[in-house]
Amino acid sequence: MSRIVIAWELGENLGHLWNLLPVAQRLRSLGHDVSFGIRDVAQAHRYLAPLGLRWFAAPVAQGVPPLGRDVASHTDILAACGAAHATHLAGMVGAWRHLFDVLQPDLVLVEHAPFALLAANRIGVPTVHLGTGFTIAPTLAPAPNFRPWDSAMKDEVVQTGHRVALAVQQVFGGPYPLDECFRANETRLLSIPALDHYDGMRSPDAMFIGAMPAPESHGEPVEWKRDDVPRVFVYLRASPYLDAVLRLLDDAGAEVIATLPDVHPAQAARYRTLRIYDQPVRIDALLGRCDLAITHGGHGTALACLLAGVPMLALPMHIEQLRVTENVANAGAGLGILPAHVTEHVGPVLRTMLATQTFREAARAIAMRHSGLDPARALDGVVELIERAIVSRSPGARTVADGRESGHARH
């Protein structure tokens, strides 16, 4: 039996947790001891406790000075969480190291958990990194700017990267490159190239493995009931334009299944022809017969849609979703509308997408190109990778910070 810590620090979307749960359950079934370090303890109580999985709260730096502008690079994200200030960074890395001292992991699996990764590298614990293109940047030196249209921000992004590099060097006690400090022993991208936030910037040997299987407990099973009208799946959050979208769908003559996690019951009750759920539904069973998905452009949902050949109308709410929306549109598999223009344009765009087969054809072409990707096989590969990394671990593992320093002590 080996001890494995699974870490999730950053990001609001539960897709991070859905990527990790199948791995955790498989590892535990193989006899490994699994613990989570997780940013959202309420969600941990909701989803991990029923499975008997242990968790602890991921360290969070308090009182971090605001960045003062929009986030535009991966190092900006790190800085906004405290990485540009040596005291905050040392506190988070130190907290992870103390937790690792207690838990004595043989391996740390990270999913958008840069400070857990940094701490594990600091003491020589083997690491495996799972995530999307957004959470795993191709390089941090310099970190690519994902707002290239804002030229005024270019110099600020570079300066922030320098501050993060300096803070890391202070914590590590030496001039260690950011790419080395934040690089796991093994990395797998839970994506496809068509959705990569850094398309064209990856090393040729970057490994895209598609999606993890949906957790067994995730989502209510629902089914389409009609074959004579378009079938539209909707996954949206509360927003100023939500009612406009729902009114349009209510009048569209389509069969609509909508997941609206924060919808008010009175709001949902106004739309009699729509089947509205305030909890997740199992979209894997829906997408096979779906004609269109309307989402915010979250990566996990977009990946599921494209692998099923379903075109998307995306209404992005933040930069990560905007980059996904751009990729979907560039691939010809959908269209996007910025928040300020949704109410005005959603009607014409929806009618265009339902009437035009080219979007569906482009989405199906992507699905065909990746027909060999299988979530069950992706899970098998990740678990095998983790077990190989544990077996091959040397007792005198080299740390990033000091080639003479051995791996952490075992009791």
C-alpha atoms as one frame of an Amber mdcrd trajectory, in Angstrom:
protein
   0.000   0.000   0.000   1.218   3.480  -0.887   0.142   6.837   0.483  -1.078
   9.362  -2.073  -2.125  12.988  -1.544  -4.424  14.510  -4.158  -4.342  18.310
  -4.236  -6.753  20.881  -5.682  -6.074  24.515  -4.716  -7.356  26.935  -7.355
 -10.483  27.310  -9.456 -14.165  27.470  -8.612 -15.541  24.875 -10.985 -16.335
  21.407  -9.651 -14.851  19.996 -12.838 -11.536  19.970 -10.993 -12.982  17.578
  -8.445 -14.694  15.435 -11.111 -11.286  14.931 -12.741  -9.874  13.620  -9.481
 -12.647  11.496  -7.990 -12.403   8.571 -10.438  -8.633   8.419  -9.899  -9.036
   8.489  -6.121 -11.655   5.745  -6.144  -9.580   3.506  -8.408  -6.437   4.013
  -6.340  -8.293   3.179  -3.168  -9.780   0.045  -4.744  -6.207  -1.068  -5.466
  -5.321  -0.761  -1.783  -3.659   2.659  -1.725  -4.253   5.160   1.062  -5.688
   8.354  -0.457  -6.102  11.797   1.130  -7.293  15.050  -0.447  -5.997  18.564
   0.060  -8.909  20.579  -1.267  -9.820  24.248  -1.576 -13.561  23.865  -0.930
 -14.249  21.963   2.274 -18.027  22.312   1.856 -17.820  20.451  -1.443 -15.467
  17.968   0.178 -18.079  17.259   2.815 -20.726  16.910   0.130 -18.860  14.701
  -2.327 -15.928  13.066  -0.515 -17.523  12.218   2.823 -20.155   9.860   1.346
 -17.343   7.938  -0.341 -15.338   7.656   2.863 -12.464   9.705   1.467 -10.363
  11.842   3.825  -9.604  15.479   3.193  -7.965  18.532   4.691  -8.222  22.186
   3.751  -5.656  23.376   1.215  -3.541  26.258   2.574  -4.670  29.710   1.440
  -2.709  32.936   1.875  -4.704  35.711   3.544  -4.363  39.430   2.873  -2.709
  39.079  -0.530  -2.471  42.530  -2.173  -4.750  42.687  -5.231  -3.164  42.464
  -8.642  -4.903  45.715  -9.600  -5.747  44.619 -13.153  -7.199  41.741 -15.103
  -5.350  38.440 -14.864  -3.513  37.862 -18.158  -1.055  34.999 -17.622  -0.426
  31.937 -15.506   2.088  33.866 -13.395  -0.612  36.505 -12.861  -2.823  33.759
 -11.420  -0.005  32.673  -9.121   0.635  36.271  -8.076  -3.039  36.909  -7.326
  -2.879  33.960  -4.904   0.243  35.190  -3.135   3.180  33.906  -5.169   4.615
  37.364  -5.848   5.277  37.899  -2.134   7.881  35.690  -0.482   6.146  35.704
   2.910   2.808  34.538   1.521   4.492  32.005  -0.736   6.697  30.639   2.030
   3.646  30.289   4.260   1.714  28.229   1.699   4.678  26.058   0.722   5.554
  25.585   4.391   1.988  24.557   5.221   2.023  21.931   2.471   5.403  20.665
   3.646   4.125  20.253   7.198   1.090  18.382   5.886   3.365  16.152   3.838
   5.473  15.543   6.954   2.354  14.263   8.708   0.856  12.317   5.799   4.161
  10.990   4.442   2.949  10.631   0.838   4.719   8.419  -1.667   3.298  10.617
  -4.427   1.353  13.865  -4.819  -1.259  14.121  -7.590  -2.025  17.759  -8.391
  -4.897  19.343 -10.333  -4.609  23.147 -10.387  -2.547  23.003  -7.200   0.648
  24.949  -7.960   1.759  25.455  -4.360   1.313  21.807  -3.460   3.385  21.013
  -6.541   6.014  23.527  -5.487   6.208  22.042  -1.990   6.418  18.478  -3.252
   9.223  19.435  -5.629  10.997  21.233  -2.791  11.259  18.007  -0.762  11.547
  15.496  -3.577   8.170  13.746  -3.438   7.193  12.347  -6.879   4.430  14.268
  -8.609   1.862  13.697 -11.343   0.038  16.697 -12.814  -3.427  16.464 -14.377
  -5.320  19.399 -15.789  -6.527  21.428 -18.737  -4.450  23.637 -20.954  -5.406
  26.613 -18.826  -4.197  25.104 -15.551  -0.968  23.716 -17.050   0.885  26.444
 -18.918   3.495  25.340 -21.497   6.069  27.650 -19.932   6.343  30.207 -17.142
   9.489  31.913 -18.378   8.049  34.011 -19.807   4.425  33.073 -19.169   2.332
  33.554 -22.325  -0.128  36.431 -22.245  -3.657  35.135 -22.849  -4.944  38.691
 -23.418  -2.730  39.488 -26.434  -5.213  42.085 -27.684  -4.405  44.301 -24.671
  -0.952  45.582 -25.582  -0.867  47.944 -22.595  -0.771  44.916 -20.307   2.291
  43.298 -21.874   4.931  44.977 -19.706   2.903  44.468 -16.524   2.622  40.740
 -17.212   6.394  40.510 -17.614   6.999  42.465 -14.398   4.621  40.238 -12.454
   6.436  37.180 -13.772   9.718  38.627 -12.494   8.217  39.195  -9.037   6.943
  35.620  -8.867  10.349  34.293  -9.964  12.091  36.371  -7.289   9.734  35.171
  -4.551  10.233  31.540  -5.583  14.007  32.003  -5.541  13.812  33.470  -2.043
  11.745  30.519  -0.813  13.980  27.968  -2.543  17.196  29.713  -1.547  18.617
  29.872  -5.028  18.121  30.926  -8.668  15.926  28.035  -9.740  13.924  28.465
 -12.990  10.172  28.742 -12.614   9.618  26.063 -15.228  11.662  23.618 -13.190
  10.090  24.507  -9.862   6.531  24.118 -11.162   7.120  21.068 -13.367   5.785
  17.692 -12.260   7.564  14.428 -12.904   4.727  13.445 -15.240   2.039  15.612
 -16.852  -1.127  14.625 -18.667  -3.526  17.098 -20.287  -7.204  16.295 -19.796
  -8.087  17.939 -23.079  -7.652  17.780 -26.841  -5.510  20.112 -28.966  -8.587
  21.845 -30.401  -9.446  23.129 -26.899  -5.934  23.911 -25.701  -5.761  27.408
 -24.215  -2.155  27.590 -25.458  -2.692  26.037 -28.866   0.516  25.822 -30.886
   2.802  26.520 -27.909   3.082  23.007 -26.505   6.056  20.737 -26.837   5.422
  18.102 -29.536   5.525  15.413 -26.839   2.678  16.953 -24.769   0.209  14.198
 -23.949  -3.503  14.926 -24.442  -5.604  12.097 -23.017  -9.140  13.474 -23.270
 -11.597  13.222 -20.399 -11.819  11.261 -17.180 -14.948   9.147 -16.656 -17.781
  10.931 -14.883 -17.892  10.010 -11.172 -20.473   7.319 -10.536 -22.350   9.538
  -8.088 -22.305  12.637 -10.301 -25.547  13.708 -11.883 -29.170  12.748 -12.102
 -29.962  10.421 -15.036 -32.354  12.071 -17.502 -33.414  11.216 -21.056 -34.717
  12.972 -24.140 -38.395  12.332 -24.817 -38.866  13.624 -28.372 -37.368  12.962
 -31.799 -39.406  15.449 -33.829 -37.852  18.690 -32.533 -34.311  19.966 -31.908
 -32.849  18.808 -28.587 -30.947  21.485 -26.674 -28.891  20.970 -23.518 -28.322
  24.082 -21.396 -25.826  24.561 -18.563 -25.804  28.153 -17.329 -25.352  30.122
 -14.122 -27.435  33.033 -12.895 -26.726  36.146 -14.959 -28.471  39.348 -16.081
 -29.332  37.705 -19.397 -30.507  34.295 -18.131 -34.213  35.138 -18.378 -33.778
  36.351 -21.952 -32.173  33.050 -22.919 -34.819  30.982 -21.134 -37.701  32.956
 -22.685 -36.226  32.393 -26.115 -35.868  28.669 -25.506 -39.369  28.471 -24.055
 -40.722  29.792 -27.358 -38.334  27.936 -29.663 -40.310  24.719 -30.020 -37.272
  22.669 -28.966 -36.931  20.058 -26.265 -34.738  21.653 -23.610 -32.998  20.078
 -20.640 -31.357  22.784 -18.541 -29.021  22.551 -15.583 -29.167  25.870 -13.723
 -27.351  25.314 -10.397 -28.316  28.616  -8.759 -31.748  29.158 -10.306 -34.523
  30.368  -8.008 -37.542  28.007  -7.983 -39.887  30.876  -8.887 -37.734  31.731
 -11.873 -37.675  28.121 -13.068 -41.436  27.804 -12.694 -42.022  30.526 -15.301
 -40.806  28.279 -18.113 -43.288  25.432 -18.434 -41.837  23.800 -21.544 -38.308
  23.585 -20.159 -37.071  20.749 -17.953 -34.947  22.637 -15.428 -32.694  21.013
 -12.821 -30.833  22.795 -10.049 -28.416  19.875  -9.633 -26.047  18.249 -12.160
 -27.444  15.778 -14.667 -25.529  13.024 -16.432 -24.667  14.675 -19.713 -22.816
  11.656 -21.100 -26.192   9.981 -21.708 -27.703  13.156 -23.201 -25.052  14.238
 -25.666 -25.405  11.276 -27.981 -28.804  12.596 -29.156 -28.243  16.309 -28.535
 -28.402  18.877 -31.355 -26.947  21.881 -29.530 -25.441  22.770 -26.169 -25.681
  26.251 -24.659 -23.053  26.765 -21.954 -20.657  29.347 -20.600 -17.774  27.632
 -22.354 -16.381  25.770 -19.367 -13.660  23.418 -20.500 -15.108  20.187 -19.107
 -18.499  20.663 -20.712 -16.949  21.839 -23.988 -14.709  18.774 -24.085 -17.659
  16.456 -23.495 -19.648  18.195 -26.234 -16.916  18.085 -28.875 -16.033  14.457
 -28.158 -19.730  13.671 -28.659 -19.941  15.749 -31.852 -22.295  18.355 -30.370
 -21.931  22.029 -31.462 -21.954  24.774 -28.849 -23.350  28.230 -28.328 -21.044
  29.636 -25.661 -21.748  32.629 -23.408 -18.387  33.085 -21.652 -18.211  34.824
 -18.273 -14.434  34.974 -17.734 -11.155  34.697 -19.606 -10.742  30.914 -19.325
 -14.184  30.372 -20.858 -13.511  33.036 -23.478 -10.432  31.155 -24.684 -12.453
  27.937 -24.921 -15.148  29.806 -26.846 -12.566  31.166 -29.279 -11.189  27.667
 -29.867 -14.647  26.207 -30.490 -15.476  29.014 -32.930 -12.117  28.700 -34.704
 -12.811  24.991 -35.176 -16.179  25.846 -36.757 -18.019  23.864 -34.069 -19.892
  26.751 -32.506 -20.314  30.440 -31.853 -19.943  32.688 -28.835 -21.520  35.881
 -27.548 -19.894  38.211 -25.033 -21.965  39.021 -21.903 -22.838  42.581 -22.900
 -24.366  41.405 -26.190 -26.214  38.232 -25.194 -29.685  39.745 -24.804 -29.466
  41.458 -28.186 -27.893  38.671 -30.232 -28.812  35.330 -28.657 -32.029  34.991
 -30.683 -30.504  35.352 -34.167 -27.450  33.286 -33.216 -29.566  30.467 -31.782
 -31.728  30.345 -34.912 -28.627  30.303 -37.105 -27.071  27.453 -35.197 -30.212
  25.323 -35.211 -30.673  25.865 -38.939 -27.054  25.405 -40.072 -25.555  21.924
 -40.350 -21.948  23.083 -40.740 -21.559  23.536 -36.980 -22.702  19.970 -36.334
 -20.461  18.676 -39.120 -17.413  20.431 -37.657 -18.147  19.090 -34.171 -18.590
  15.574 -35.568 -15.300  15.857 -37.442 -13.531  16.665 -34.161 -15.248  13.720
 -32.489 -14.118  11.416 -35.306 -10.505  12.604 -35.039 -10.519  11.711 -31.367
 -12.666   8.591 -31.496  -9.771   6.609 -30.028  -9.917   8.577 -26.777 -11.769
   6.598 -24.153 -12.361   7.896 -20.601 -11.967   4.437 -19.091  -8.650   3.979
 -20.877  -7.538   7.469 -19.795  -8.258   6.536 -16.176  -6.378   3.243 -16.518
  -3.391   5.099 -17.960  -3.280   7.700 -15.181  -3.508   5.069 -12.449  -0.786
   2.978 -14.092   1.362   6.101 -14.403   0.939   6.834 -10.692   1.805   3.289
  -9.660   4.891   3.254 -11.896   6.056   6.561 -10.441   5.745   5.176  -6.923
   7.569   1.939  -7.732  10.403   3.705  -9.534  10.921   6.273  -6.812  14.458
   6.373  -5.515  14.937   6.652  -1.713  17.431   9.434  -2.376  15.218  11.400
  -4.719  16.671  14.715  -5.801  14.736  17.826  -4.840  14.438  20.836  -7.097
  16.088  23.014  -4.518  19.105  20.879  -3.687  20.526  17.917  -5.564  22.212
  16.758  -2.355  18.971  16.742  -0.361  17.292  13.366  -0.037  13.585  12.674
  -0.139  11.539  13.382   2.981  12.083  11.036   5.898   9.850   8.023   6.341
   8.791   6.777   9.760
